[in-house]
Every structure is written in structure tokens, then in C-alpha cells.
CSV table of C-alpha atoms and ligand atoms in Angstrom, one decimal:
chain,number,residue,atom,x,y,z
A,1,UNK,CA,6.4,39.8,25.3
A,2,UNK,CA,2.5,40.2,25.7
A,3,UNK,CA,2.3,41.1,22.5
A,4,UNK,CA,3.9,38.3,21.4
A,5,UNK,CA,2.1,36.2,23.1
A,6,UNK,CA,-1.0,37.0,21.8
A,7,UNK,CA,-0.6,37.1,18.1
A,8,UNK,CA,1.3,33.2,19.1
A,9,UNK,CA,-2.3,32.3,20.4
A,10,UNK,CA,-4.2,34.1,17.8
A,11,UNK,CA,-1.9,32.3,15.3
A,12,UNK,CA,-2.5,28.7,17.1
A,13,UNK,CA,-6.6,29.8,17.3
A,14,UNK,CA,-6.5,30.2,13.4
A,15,UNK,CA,-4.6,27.1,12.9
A,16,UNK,CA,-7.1,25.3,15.0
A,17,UNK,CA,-10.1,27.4,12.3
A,18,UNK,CA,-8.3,25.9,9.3
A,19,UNK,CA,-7.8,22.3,10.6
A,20,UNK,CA,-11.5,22.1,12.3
A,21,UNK,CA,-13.0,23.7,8.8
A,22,UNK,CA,-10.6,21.1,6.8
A,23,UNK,CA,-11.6,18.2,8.4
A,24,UNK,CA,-15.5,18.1,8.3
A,25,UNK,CA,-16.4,15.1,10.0
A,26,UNK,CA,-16.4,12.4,7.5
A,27,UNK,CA,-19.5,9.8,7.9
A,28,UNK,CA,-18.1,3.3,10.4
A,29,UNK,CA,-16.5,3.0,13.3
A,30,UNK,CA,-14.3,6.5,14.6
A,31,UNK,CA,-10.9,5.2,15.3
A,32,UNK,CA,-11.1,5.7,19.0
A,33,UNK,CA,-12.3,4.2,21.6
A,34,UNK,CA,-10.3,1.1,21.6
A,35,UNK,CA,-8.7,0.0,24.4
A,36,UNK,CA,-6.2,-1.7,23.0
A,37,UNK,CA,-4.8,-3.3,19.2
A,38,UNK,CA,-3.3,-6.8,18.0
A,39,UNK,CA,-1.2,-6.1,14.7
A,40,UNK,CA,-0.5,-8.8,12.5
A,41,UNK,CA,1.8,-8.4,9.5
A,42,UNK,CA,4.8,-7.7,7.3
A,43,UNK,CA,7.4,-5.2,8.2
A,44,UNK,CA,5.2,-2.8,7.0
A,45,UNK,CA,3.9,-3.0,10.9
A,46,UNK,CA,6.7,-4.4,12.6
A,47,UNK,CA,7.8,-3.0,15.7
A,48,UNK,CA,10.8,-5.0,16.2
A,49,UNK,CA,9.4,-8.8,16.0
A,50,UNK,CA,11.8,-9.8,13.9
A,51,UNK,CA,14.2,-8.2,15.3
A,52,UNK,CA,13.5,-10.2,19.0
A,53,UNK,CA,12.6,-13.3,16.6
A,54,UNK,CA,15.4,-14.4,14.4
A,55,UNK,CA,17.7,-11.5,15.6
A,56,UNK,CA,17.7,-10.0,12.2
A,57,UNK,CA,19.9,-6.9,11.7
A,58,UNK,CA,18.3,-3.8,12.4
A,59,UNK,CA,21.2,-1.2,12.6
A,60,UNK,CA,21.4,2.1,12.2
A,61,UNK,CA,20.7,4.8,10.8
A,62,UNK,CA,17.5,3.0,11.0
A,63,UNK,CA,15.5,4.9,13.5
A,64,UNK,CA,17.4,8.2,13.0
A,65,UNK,CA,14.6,10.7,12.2
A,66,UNK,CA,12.5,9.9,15.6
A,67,UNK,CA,13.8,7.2,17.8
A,68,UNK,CA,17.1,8.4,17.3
A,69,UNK,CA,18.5,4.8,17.5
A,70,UNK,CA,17.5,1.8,15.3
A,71,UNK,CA,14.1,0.9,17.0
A,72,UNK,CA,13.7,-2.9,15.6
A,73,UNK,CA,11.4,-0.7,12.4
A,74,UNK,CA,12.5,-0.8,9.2
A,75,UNK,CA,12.4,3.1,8.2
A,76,UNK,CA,13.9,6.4,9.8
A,77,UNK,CA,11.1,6.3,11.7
A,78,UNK,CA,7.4,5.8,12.4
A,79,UNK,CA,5.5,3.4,10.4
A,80,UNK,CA,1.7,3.9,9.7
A,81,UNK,CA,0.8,1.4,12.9
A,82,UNK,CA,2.6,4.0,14.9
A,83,UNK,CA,0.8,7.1,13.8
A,84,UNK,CA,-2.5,5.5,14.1
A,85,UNK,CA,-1.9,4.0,18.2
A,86,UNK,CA,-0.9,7.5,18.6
A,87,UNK,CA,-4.0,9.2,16.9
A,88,UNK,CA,-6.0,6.7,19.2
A,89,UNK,CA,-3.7,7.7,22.0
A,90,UNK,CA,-2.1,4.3,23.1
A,91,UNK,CA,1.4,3.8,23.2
A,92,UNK,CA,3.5,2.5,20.5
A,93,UNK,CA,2.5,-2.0,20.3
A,94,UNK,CA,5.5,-3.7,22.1
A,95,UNK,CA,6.4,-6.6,20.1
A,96,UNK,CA,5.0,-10.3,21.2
A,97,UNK,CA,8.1,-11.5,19.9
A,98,UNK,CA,10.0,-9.5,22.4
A,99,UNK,CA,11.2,-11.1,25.9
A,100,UNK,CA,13.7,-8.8,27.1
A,101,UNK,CA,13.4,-5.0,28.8
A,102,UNK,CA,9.9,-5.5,30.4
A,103,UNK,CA,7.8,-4.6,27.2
A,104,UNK,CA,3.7,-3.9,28.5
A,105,UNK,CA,1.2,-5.5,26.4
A,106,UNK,CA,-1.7,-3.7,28.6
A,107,UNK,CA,-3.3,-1.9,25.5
A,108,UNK,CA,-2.4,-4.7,22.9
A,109,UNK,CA,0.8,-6.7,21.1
A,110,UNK,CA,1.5,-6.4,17.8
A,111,UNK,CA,2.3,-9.9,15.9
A,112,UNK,CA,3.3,-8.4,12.9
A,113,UNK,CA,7.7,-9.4,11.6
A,114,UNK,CA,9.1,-8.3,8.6
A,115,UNK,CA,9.4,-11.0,5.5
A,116,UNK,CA,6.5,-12.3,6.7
A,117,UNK,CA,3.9,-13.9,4.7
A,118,UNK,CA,0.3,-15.0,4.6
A,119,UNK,CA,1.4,-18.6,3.1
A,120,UNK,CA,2.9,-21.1,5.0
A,121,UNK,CA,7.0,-20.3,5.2
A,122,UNK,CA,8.8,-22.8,3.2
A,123,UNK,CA,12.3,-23.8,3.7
A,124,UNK,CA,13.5,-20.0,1.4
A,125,UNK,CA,11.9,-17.7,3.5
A,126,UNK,CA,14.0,-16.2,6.1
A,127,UNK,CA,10.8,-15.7,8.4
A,128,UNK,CA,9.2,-18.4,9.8
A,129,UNK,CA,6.4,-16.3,11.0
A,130,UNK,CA,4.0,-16.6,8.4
A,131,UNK,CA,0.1,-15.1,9.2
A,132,UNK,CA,-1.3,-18.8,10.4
A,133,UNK,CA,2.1,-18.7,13.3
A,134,UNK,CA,1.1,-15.4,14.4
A,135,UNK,CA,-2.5,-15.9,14.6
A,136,UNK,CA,-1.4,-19.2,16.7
A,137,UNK,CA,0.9,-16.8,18.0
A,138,UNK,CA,-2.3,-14.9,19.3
A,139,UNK,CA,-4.0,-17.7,20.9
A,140,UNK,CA,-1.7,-18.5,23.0
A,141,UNK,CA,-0.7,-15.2,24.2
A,142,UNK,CA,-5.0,-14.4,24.8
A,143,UNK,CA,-4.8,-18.0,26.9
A,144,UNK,CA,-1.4,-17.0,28.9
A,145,UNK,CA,-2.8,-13.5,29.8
A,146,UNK,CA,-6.4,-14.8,31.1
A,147,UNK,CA,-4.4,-17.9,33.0
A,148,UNK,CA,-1.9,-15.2,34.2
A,149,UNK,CA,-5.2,-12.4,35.1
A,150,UNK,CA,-6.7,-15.5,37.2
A,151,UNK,CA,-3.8,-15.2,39.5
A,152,UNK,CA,-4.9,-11.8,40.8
A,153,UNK,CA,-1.5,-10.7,41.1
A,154,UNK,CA,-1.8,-6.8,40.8
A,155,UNK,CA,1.9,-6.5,39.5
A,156,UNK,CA,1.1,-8.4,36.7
A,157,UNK,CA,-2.5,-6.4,36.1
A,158,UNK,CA,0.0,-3.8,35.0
A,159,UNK,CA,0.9,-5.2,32.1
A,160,UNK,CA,-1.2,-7.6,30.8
A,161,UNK,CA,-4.7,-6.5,28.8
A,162,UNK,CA,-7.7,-6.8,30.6
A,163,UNK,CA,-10.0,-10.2,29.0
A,164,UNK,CA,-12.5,-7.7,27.8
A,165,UNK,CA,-10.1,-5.9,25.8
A,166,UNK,CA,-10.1,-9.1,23.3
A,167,UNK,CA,-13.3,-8.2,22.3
A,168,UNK,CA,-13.3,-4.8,22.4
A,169,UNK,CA,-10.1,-4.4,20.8
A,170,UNK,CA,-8.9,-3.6,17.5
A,171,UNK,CA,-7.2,-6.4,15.4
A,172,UNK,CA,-5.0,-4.8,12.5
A,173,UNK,CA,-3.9,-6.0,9.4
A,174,UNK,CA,-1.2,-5.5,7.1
A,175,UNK,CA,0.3,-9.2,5.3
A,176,UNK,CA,0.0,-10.2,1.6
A,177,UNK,CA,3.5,-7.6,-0.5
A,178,UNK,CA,5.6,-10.5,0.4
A,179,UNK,CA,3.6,-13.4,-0.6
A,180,UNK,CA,3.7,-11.5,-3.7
A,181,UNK,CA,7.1,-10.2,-4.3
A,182,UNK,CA,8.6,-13.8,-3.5
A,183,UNK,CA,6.0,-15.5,-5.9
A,184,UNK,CA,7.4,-13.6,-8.9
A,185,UNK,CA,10.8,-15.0,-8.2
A,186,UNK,CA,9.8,-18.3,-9.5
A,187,UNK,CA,6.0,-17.6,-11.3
A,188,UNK,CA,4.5,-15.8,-14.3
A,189,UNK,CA,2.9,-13.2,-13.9
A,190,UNK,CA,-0.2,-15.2,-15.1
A,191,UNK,CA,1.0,-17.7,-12.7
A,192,UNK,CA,1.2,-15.2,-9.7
A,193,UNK,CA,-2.6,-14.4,-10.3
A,194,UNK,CA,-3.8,-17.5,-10.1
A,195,UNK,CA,-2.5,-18.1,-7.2
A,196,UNK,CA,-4.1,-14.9,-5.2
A,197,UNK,CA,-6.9,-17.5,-4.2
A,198,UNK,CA,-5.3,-19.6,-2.5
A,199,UNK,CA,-3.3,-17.1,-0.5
A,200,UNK,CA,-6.4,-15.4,0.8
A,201,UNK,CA,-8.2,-18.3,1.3
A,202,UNK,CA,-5.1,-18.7,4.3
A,203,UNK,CA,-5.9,-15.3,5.5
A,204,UNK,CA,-9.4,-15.6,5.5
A,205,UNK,CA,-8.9,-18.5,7.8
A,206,UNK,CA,-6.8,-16.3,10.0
A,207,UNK,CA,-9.3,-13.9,10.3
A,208,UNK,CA,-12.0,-16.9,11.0
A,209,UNK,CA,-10.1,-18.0,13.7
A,210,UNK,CA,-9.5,-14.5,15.3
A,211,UNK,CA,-13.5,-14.2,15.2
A,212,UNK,CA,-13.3,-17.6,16.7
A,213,UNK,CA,-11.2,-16.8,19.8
A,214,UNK,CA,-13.4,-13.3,20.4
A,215,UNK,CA,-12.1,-10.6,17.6
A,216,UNK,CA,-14.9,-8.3,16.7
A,217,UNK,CA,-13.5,-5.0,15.4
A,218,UNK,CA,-11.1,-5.8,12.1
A,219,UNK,CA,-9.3,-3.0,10.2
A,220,UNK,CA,-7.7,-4.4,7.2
A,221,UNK,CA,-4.8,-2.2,5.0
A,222,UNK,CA,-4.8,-3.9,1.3
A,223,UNK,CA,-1.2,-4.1,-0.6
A,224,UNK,CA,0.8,-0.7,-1.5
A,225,UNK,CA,1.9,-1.0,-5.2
A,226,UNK,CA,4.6,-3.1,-5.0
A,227,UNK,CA,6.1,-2.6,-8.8
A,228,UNK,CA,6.7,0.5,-6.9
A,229,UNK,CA,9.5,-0.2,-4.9
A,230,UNK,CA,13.3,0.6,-5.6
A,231,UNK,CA,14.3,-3.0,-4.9
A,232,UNK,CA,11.7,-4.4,-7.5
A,233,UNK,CA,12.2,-2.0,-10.2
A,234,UNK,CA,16.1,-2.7,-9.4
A,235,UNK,CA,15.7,-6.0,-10.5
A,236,UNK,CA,13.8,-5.7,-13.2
A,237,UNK,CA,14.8,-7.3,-17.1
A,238,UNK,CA,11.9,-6.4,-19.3
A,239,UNK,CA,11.9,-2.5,-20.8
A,240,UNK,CA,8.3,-3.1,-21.8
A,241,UNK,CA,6.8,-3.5,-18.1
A,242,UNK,CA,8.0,-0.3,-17.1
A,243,UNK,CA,4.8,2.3,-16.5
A,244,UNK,CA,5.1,5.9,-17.1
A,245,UNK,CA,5.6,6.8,-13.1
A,246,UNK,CA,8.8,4.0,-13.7
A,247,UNK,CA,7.0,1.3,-11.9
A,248,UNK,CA,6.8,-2.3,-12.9
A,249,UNK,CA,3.7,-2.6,-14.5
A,250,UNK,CA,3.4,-6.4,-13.6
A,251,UNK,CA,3.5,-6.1,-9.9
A,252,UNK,CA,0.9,-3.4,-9.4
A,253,UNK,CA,-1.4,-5.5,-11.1
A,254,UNK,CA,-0.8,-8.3,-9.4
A,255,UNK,CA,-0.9,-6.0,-6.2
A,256,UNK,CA,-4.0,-4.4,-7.9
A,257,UNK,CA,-5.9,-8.5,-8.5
A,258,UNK,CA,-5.0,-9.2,-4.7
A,259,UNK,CA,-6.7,-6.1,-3.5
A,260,UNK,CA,-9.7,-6.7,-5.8
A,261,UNK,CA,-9.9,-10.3,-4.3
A,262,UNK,CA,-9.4,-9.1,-0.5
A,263,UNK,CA,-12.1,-5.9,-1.0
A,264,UNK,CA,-14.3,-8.8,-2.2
A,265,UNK,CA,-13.6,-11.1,0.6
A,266,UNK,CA,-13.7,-7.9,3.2
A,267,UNK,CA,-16.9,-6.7,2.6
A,268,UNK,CA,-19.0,-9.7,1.1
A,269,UNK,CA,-17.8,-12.8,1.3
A,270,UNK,CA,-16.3,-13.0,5.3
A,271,UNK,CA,-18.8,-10.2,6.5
A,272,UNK,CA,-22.2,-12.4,5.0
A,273,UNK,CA,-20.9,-15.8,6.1
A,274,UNK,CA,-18.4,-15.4,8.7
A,275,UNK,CA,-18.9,-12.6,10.6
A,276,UNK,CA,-22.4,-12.5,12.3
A,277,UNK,CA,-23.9,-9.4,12.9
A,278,UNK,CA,-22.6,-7.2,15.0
A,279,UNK,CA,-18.6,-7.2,13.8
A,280,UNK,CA,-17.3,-4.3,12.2
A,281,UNK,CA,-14.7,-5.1,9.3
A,282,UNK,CA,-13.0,-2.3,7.8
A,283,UNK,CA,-11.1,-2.1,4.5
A,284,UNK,CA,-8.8,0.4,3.6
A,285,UNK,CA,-7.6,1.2,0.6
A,286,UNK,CA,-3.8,2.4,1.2
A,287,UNK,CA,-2.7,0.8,-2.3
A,288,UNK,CA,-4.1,4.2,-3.7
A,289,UNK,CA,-3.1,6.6,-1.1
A,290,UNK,CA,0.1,5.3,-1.7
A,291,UNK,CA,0.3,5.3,-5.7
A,292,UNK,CA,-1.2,8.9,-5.4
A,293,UNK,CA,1.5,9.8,-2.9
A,294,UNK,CA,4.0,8.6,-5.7
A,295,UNK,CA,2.7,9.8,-9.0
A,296,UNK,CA,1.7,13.6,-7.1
A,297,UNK,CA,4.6,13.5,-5.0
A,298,UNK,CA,6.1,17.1,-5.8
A,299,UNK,CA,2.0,18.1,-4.8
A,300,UNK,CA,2.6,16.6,-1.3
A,301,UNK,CA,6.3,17.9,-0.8
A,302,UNK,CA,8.1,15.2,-1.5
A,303,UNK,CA,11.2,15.3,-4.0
A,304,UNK,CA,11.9,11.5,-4.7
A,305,UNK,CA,9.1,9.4,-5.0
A,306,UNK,CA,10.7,5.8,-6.1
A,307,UNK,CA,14.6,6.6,-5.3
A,308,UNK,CA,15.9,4.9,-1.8
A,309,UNK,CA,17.1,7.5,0.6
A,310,UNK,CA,19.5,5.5,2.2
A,311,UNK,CA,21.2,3.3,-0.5
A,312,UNK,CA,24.2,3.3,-2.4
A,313,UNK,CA,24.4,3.6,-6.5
A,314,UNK,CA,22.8,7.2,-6.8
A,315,UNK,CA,20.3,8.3,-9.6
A,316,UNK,CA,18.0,7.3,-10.5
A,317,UNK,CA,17.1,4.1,-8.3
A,318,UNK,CA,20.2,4.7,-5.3
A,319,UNK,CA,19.2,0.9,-5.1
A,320,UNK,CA,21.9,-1.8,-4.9
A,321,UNK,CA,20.8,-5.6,-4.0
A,322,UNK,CA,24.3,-5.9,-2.7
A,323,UNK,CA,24.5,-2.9,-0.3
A,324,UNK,CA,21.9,-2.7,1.8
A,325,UNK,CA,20.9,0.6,3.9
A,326,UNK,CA,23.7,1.4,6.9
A,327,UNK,CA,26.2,-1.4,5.5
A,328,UNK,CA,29.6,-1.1,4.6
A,329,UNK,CA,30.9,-3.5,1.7
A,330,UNK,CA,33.9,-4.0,-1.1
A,331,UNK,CA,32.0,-3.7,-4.5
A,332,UNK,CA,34.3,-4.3,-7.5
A,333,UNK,CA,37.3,-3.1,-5.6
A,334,UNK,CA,36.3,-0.3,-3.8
A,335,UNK,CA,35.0,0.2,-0.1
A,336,UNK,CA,31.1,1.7,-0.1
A,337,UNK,CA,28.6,2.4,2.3
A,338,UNK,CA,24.7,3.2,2.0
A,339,UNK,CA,24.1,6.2,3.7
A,340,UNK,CA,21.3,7.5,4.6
A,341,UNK,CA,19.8,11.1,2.2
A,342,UNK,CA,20.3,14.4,3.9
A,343,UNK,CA,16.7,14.9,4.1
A,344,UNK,CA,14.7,11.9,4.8
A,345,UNK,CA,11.3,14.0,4.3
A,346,UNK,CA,12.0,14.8,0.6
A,347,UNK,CA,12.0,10.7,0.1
A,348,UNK,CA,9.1,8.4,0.0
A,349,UNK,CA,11.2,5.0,-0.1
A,350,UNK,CA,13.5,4.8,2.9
A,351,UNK,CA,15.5,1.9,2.0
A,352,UNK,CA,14.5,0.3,-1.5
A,353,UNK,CA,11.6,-1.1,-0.3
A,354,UNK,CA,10.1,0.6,3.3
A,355,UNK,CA,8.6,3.8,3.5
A,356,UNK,CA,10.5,6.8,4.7
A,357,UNK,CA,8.6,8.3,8.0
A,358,UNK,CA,6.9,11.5,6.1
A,359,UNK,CA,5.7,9.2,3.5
A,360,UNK,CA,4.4,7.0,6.4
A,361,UNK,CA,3.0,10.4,8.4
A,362,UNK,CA,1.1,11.1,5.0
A,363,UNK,CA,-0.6,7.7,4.4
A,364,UNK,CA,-1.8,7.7,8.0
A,365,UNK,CA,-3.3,11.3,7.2
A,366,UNK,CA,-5.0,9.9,4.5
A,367,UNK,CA,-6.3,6.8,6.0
A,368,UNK,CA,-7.5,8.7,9.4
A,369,UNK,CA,-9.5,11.1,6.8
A,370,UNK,CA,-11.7,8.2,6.6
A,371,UNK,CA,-11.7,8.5,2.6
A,372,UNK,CA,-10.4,5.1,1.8
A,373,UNK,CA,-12.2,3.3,3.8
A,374,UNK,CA,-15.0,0.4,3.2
A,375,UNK,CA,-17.9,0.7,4.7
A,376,UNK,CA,-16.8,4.1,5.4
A,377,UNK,CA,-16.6,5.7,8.8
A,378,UNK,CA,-20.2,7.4,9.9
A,379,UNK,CA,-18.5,10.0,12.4
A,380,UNK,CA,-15.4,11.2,12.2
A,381,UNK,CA,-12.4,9.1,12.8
A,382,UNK,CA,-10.2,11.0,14.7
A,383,UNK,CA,-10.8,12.9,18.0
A,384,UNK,CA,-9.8,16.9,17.6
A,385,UNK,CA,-8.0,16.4,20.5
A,386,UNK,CA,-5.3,13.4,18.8
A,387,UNK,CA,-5.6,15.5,15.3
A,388,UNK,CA,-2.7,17.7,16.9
A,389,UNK,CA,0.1,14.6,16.8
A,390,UNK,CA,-0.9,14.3,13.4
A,391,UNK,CA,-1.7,17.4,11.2
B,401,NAG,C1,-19.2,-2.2,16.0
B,401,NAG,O1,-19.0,-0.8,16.1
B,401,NAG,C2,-20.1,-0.1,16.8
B,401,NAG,C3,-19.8,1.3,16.7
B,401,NAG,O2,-19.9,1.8,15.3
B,401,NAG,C4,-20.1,-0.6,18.2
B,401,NAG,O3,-21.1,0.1,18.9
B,401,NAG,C5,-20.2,-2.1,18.3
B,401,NAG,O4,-20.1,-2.5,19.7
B,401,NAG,C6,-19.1,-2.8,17.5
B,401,NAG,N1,-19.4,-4.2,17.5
B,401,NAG,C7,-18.7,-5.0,18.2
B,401,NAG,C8,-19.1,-6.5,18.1
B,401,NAG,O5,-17.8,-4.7,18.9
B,402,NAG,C1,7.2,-7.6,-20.3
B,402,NAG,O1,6.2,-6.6,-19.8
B,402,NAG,C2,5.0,-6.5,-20.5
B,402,NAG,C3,4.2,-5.4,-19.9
B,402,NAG,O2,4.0,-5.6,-18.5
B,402,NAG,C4,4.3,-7.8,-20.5
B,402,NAG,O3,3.1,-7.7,-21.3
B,402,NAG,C5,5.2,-8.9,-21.1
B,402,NAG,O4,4.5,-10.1,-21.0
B,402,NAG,C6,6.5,-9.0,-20.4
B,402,NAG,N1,7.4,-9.9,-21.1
B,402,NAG,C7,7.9,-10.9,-20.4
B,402,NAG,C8,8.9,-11.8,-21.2
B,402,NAG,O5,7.7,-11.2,-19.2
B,403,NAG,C1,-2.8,12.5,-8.9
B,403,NAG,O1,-3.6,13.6,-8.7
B,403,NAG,C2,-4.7,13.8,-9.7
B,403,NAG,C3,-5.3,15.1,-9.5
B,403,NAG,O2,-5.9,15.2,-8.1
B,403,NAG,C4,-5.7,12.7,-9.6
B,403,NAG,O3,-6.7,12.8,-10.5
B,403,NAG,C5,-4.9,11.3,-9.8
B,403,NAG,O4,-5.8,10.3,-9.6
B,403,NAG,C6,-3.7,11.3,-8.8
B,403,NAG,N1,-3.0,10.1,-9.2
B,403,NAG,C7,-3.1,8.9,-8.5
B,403,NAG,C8,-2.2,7.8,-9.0
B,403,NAG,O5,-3.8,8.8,-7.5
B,404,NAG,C1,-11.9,13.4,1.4
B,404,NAG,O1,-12.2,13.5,0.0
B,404,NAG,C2,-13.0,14.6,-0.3
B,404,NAG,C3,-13.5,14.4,-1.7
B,404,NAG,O2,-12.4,14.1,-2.6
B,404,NAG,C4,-12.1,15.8,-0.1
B,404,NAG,O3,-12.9,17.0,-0.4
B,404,NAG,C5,-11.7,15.9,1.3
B,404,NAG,O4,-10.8,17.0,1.5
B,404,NAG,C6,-11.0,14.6,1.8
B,404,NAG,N1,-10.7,14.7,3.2
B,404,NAG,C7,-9.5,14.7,3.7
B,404,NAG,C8,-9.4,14.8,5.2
B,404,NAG,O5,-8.5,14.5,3.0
């Protein structure tokens, strides 16, 4: 037993060697520290807002690799937004959106519902909670909290975020794949371009008014490579745009001209004239840790890099528009259902177009290495201590 013992701790001592002499400390802002995070975004970040919001179906087997039950995320399990709260060791954001079950907004909320855009909805989108609603969104919960703090009632105190933590928070950001992907329904993709002005002049408003109200620390993800995704490249009817990794060509460089734009906007245009000294604005480049994930997938241990795992239709997409992931449906005559892969962590697309959890674990990795970030970070990101949860 003794024996045992100690080659276990010797084992876990070299471990720790290897991941201390992996991770030199990369040279901005370390990722902890914060007391607490506002998310705003897409279901790329969404912890169950729109499940609490328009009661959008969220069943199972979403949720199966770590909640165990659907958990209002759209994957098997944790999304990036989740990996990083826990490598800055807060809990998982409780939805704003959410009423029900006591949720604790004491180290942040997260704003962030899936469909959502950085444009104003129209009357097609199914979300009404574009970027401008949940920045509104935002004001009124920071006013409700400090009316609610003046009250001195202790029970309360539990749950609500101190007022300093609205400055020394971190305000998160993951919003622009859908104002895309719905654009190319009706636009050129010419047309789709041209209109990447416009939608970040809306989100550089956002992020005006979050200075406005007393943000100071922003961390800003660009868009993943949409032309990417199983649901896209599902519906695609020109042979031409398809890239060699079996992408659509079209949407990663519209993906590509937004995060040009955005990078632009991040480290020049709002950090010289809106942000006074003193802010720190982070942008971080997942678009490539994501495309690098997919084109060196079998590198990183992954099998499938653009199939859904839980879809129905098999090779090579297991995309179909009519069956989505966990639903049971008649197509031409017969009685299907998308189920979920037998191995989730072989998969980077979990459901045609959300990331499985591994592929999720792996882009955190990559972002807390600090290597995609701009400016980036002076010290190292992550504290030894949360590396454990991660690596
Ligand atoms: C910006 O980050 C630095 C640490 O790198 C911190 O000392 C400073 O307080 C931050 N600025 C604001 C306004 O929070
Ligand atoms: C088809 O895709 C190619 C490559 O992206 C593009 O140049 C071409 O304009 C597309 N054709 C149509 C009709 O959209
Ligand atoms: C794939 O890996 C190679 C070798 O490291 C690298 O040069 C290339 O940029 C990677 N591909 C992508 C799309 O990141
Ligand atoms: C960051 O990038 C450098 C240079 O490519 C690489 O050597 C290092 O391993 C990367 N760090 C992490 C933590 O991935």
C-alpha cells in the first residue's frame, strides 16, 4: 500500500514538473482576480437564458457528458464561459433570464441567449434578445441590485453582487455568428460584407454604454469559423465554395472580415476614443484556435472534426435540418431519432452547429494560454492552483 502510495505521489509530483515546465508564464491582465463576470452573447455562452426566456426546448441528451441532465446549454456539456469561471474559480453564471430555483447572481449574471444577435431582432428571429436588450438588460439589473443593496437586508447580501464588483468585474463577450449566418439567408456574400459596419457599429455602442454604466475590464471572443459548422455546410448549393477542410469558403471569410473589423475596433478605434485610460480591453482570437482545432483535429485527439455527434443522416455531415439533436420525427415514412455519438470526446460539433464539451475544454486551454490574446497578457493567466480543473 505504502508503496503504492508513493510512486501515486511521485507520479502526481511529475505531472505537476511537466505542467509547471509547459506552461511558462506567458507575458495583460491574468484572468483572476475578478470578483465576478457579466456574459453577454449567443448560445455559444448561454447558460440557459433562453431556455428561462422564450422557453425554448432544451432536452436531452443535452447535458449528458457533465450535468447529466439538459442544463439550459446547447452541448453535452461545458461551454468555454464555463471553463473559464471555473479557472477563475467562481461558480458557473446563473442566467439573468432565469426567475425560478433561487439562482445567486453574487459573483456576476450572464446575459448571454442563444439565436441571439448584435442587430436589432426583426420580426424572423426567434430571439428577441438581441446585444442592445441585454445590455439594457444590464442596466437595469446593476440599478435593481444597488436599490436592493440600499436596503441592508443581509439575506439578500447573499445573493446579489457587491456595487464594486461593477467595476471591478469582468464583462465577457461572445455575439456576432448569428448576425452572420442569418444575413446569408437573404444577402450576397458581397452584400454580407458590407454590412459588417453597421453591425459593429451596434456593438460598439454596447460596449460604450457598458463603459458608461461603470465596465472597465472587457474580454472580447471574435467569431469561430462559421462555414465550419455541419448545419451550414448542410445547406450548402454551390460545389465551388467548398475549402479543402470541407468548409464553406464564403462564411469563414465573412467570419474572417468581421474579426478583422472587431480586432480593429478592439484595440484602436474604442481603446483611443472610448475607453480612457485605465480600461483593459482584451481580444481574443478563438476564430483560429478553433479552425486549428478542426483542420489538426486527429493532432489534438479528436476523430470528427465537422460531423454532428448527435444528429441523424450519418456520414459524412450526420446533419439533418429536419431532425434536430434528441428529437424523434417521421422522415419519408420511417420513424428516426438523433442520437447522440457513443463518444462525445472524439467530436468537435455536438449538434450541427455547437461545440461538443472536449472541443469546448480545448479552446478554453488555448485561450487561458494567453496566446491569442490582444494586448497579450503580461503575467500568466491562470493561477497554478485552477490549472488542475483544466489541464
Ligand atoms: C486594468 O488591469 C490592471 C492590471 O493589469 C489593473 O491594475 C487595473 O485596475 C485595471 N483597470 C481598471 C480600470 O480596472
Ligand atoms: C460559389 O463559391 C465560390 C467560392 O467561394 C464563389 O466565388 C462563387 O461566387 C460562388 N457562386 C455563387 C453563385 O454564389
Ligand atoms: C495546423 O497545424 C500546423 C502545424 O502546427 C499549423 O502550421 C497550421 O497553421 C494549423 N492549421 C490551422 C488552420 O491553424
Ligand atoms: C504558446 O505559443 C508558443 C509559441 O507558438 C508555444 O511554444 C507555447 O507552447 C504556447 N503555449 C501554450 C500554453 O499553448
Amino acid at each position: 500500500m505504502a508503496a503504492y502510495e508513493g510512486s501515486f505521489t511521485s507520479a502526481l509530483l511529475l505531472l505537476l514538473l511537466l505542467l509547471l515546465s509547459s506552461f511558462r508564464p506567458a507575458p495583460g491582465r491574468p484572468l483572476t482576480g475578478y470578483p465576478a463576470v457579466f456574459n453577454f452573447g449567443d448560445s455559444n455562452s448561454d447558460t440557459g437564458g433562453l431556455v428561462a426566456g422564450v422557453a425554448f426546448p432544451v432536452g436531452p441528451p443535452n447535458g449528458e457528458t457533465y450535468f447529466h441532465e439538459p442544463s439550459g446549454r446547447f452541448s453535452d456539456g461545458r461551454l468555454i464561459v464555463d471553463f473559464l469561471m471555473d479557472a477563475m474559480d467562481l461558480p458557473f453564471l446563473s442566467p439573468y433570464l432565469d426567475s425560478v430555483g433561487g439562482p445567486s447572481f453574487k459573483t456576476g449574471s450572464n446575459f448571454a441567449t442563444g439565436g441571439a444577435t448584435i442587430l436589432p431582432a426583426n420580426a424572423a428571429s426567434r430571439n428577441p434578445f438581441s446585444f442592445g436588450i441585454q445590455v439594457a438588460q444590464f442596466s437595469r439589473f446593476k440599478a435593481r441590485v444597488l436599490d436592493l443593496l440600499a436596503t441592508g437586508n443581509k439575506n439578500l447580501q447573499k445573493y446579489l453582487p457587491k456595487e464594486a464588483y461593477f467595476q471591478e468585474g469582468l464583462y465577457t463577450f461572445d455575439v456576432g455568428q448569428n448576425d452572420l449566418y442569418v444575413a446569408f439567408f437573404s444577402k450576397t456574400e458581397d452584400q454580407v460584407i458590407a454590412s459588417i459596419p453597421t453591425i459593429l457599429s451596434e456593438f460598439q455602442n454596447g460596449i460604450q454604454r457598458l463603459y458608461n454604466a461603470g465596465a472597465r475590464n472587457f474580454w472580447i471572443h471574435n467569431t469561430g469559423p462559421l462555414g465550419c459548422l455541419a448545419r451550414v455546410i448542410a445547406s450548402n448549393k454551390n460545389e465551388s465554395d467548398v475549402d479543402p477542410l470541407g468548409c464553406l469558403a464564403s462564411r469563414n471569410r465573412a467570419a474572417v472580415a468581421f474579426n478583422t473589423q472587431l480586432h480593429q475596433l478592439c484595440t484602436t478605434t474604442t481603446a483611443a476614443q472610448l475607453l480612457p485610460a485605465g480600461a483593459n480591453l482584451t481580444y481574443v482570437d478563438v476564430y483560429a484556435v478553433k479552425l486549428d482545432l478542426i483542420a489538426n483535429h486527429s493532432r489534438y485527439g479528436f476523430k470528427e472534426p465537422l460531423a454532428a455527434c448527435c444528429g441523424y443522416g450519418g456520414p459524412p455531415l450526420n446533419f439533418d435540418s429536419r431532425v434536430d439533436c434528441g428529437v424523434t420525427k417521421t422522415v419519408d415514412g420511417s420513424t428516426v431519432t438523433a442520437n447522440p455519438c457513443d463518444d462525445t470526446s472524439e467530436y468537435v460539433n455536438w449538434d450541427g452547429i455547437h461545440y461538443t464539451e472536449a472541443a469546448n475544454r480545448f479552446v478554453s486551454q488555448q485561450v487561458l494560454s494567453g496566446n491569442f490574446s490582444d494586448p497579450p497578457p503580461t503575467v500568466s493567466f491562470v493561477a497554478a492552483a485552477d490549472k488542475s480543473k483544466l489541464f
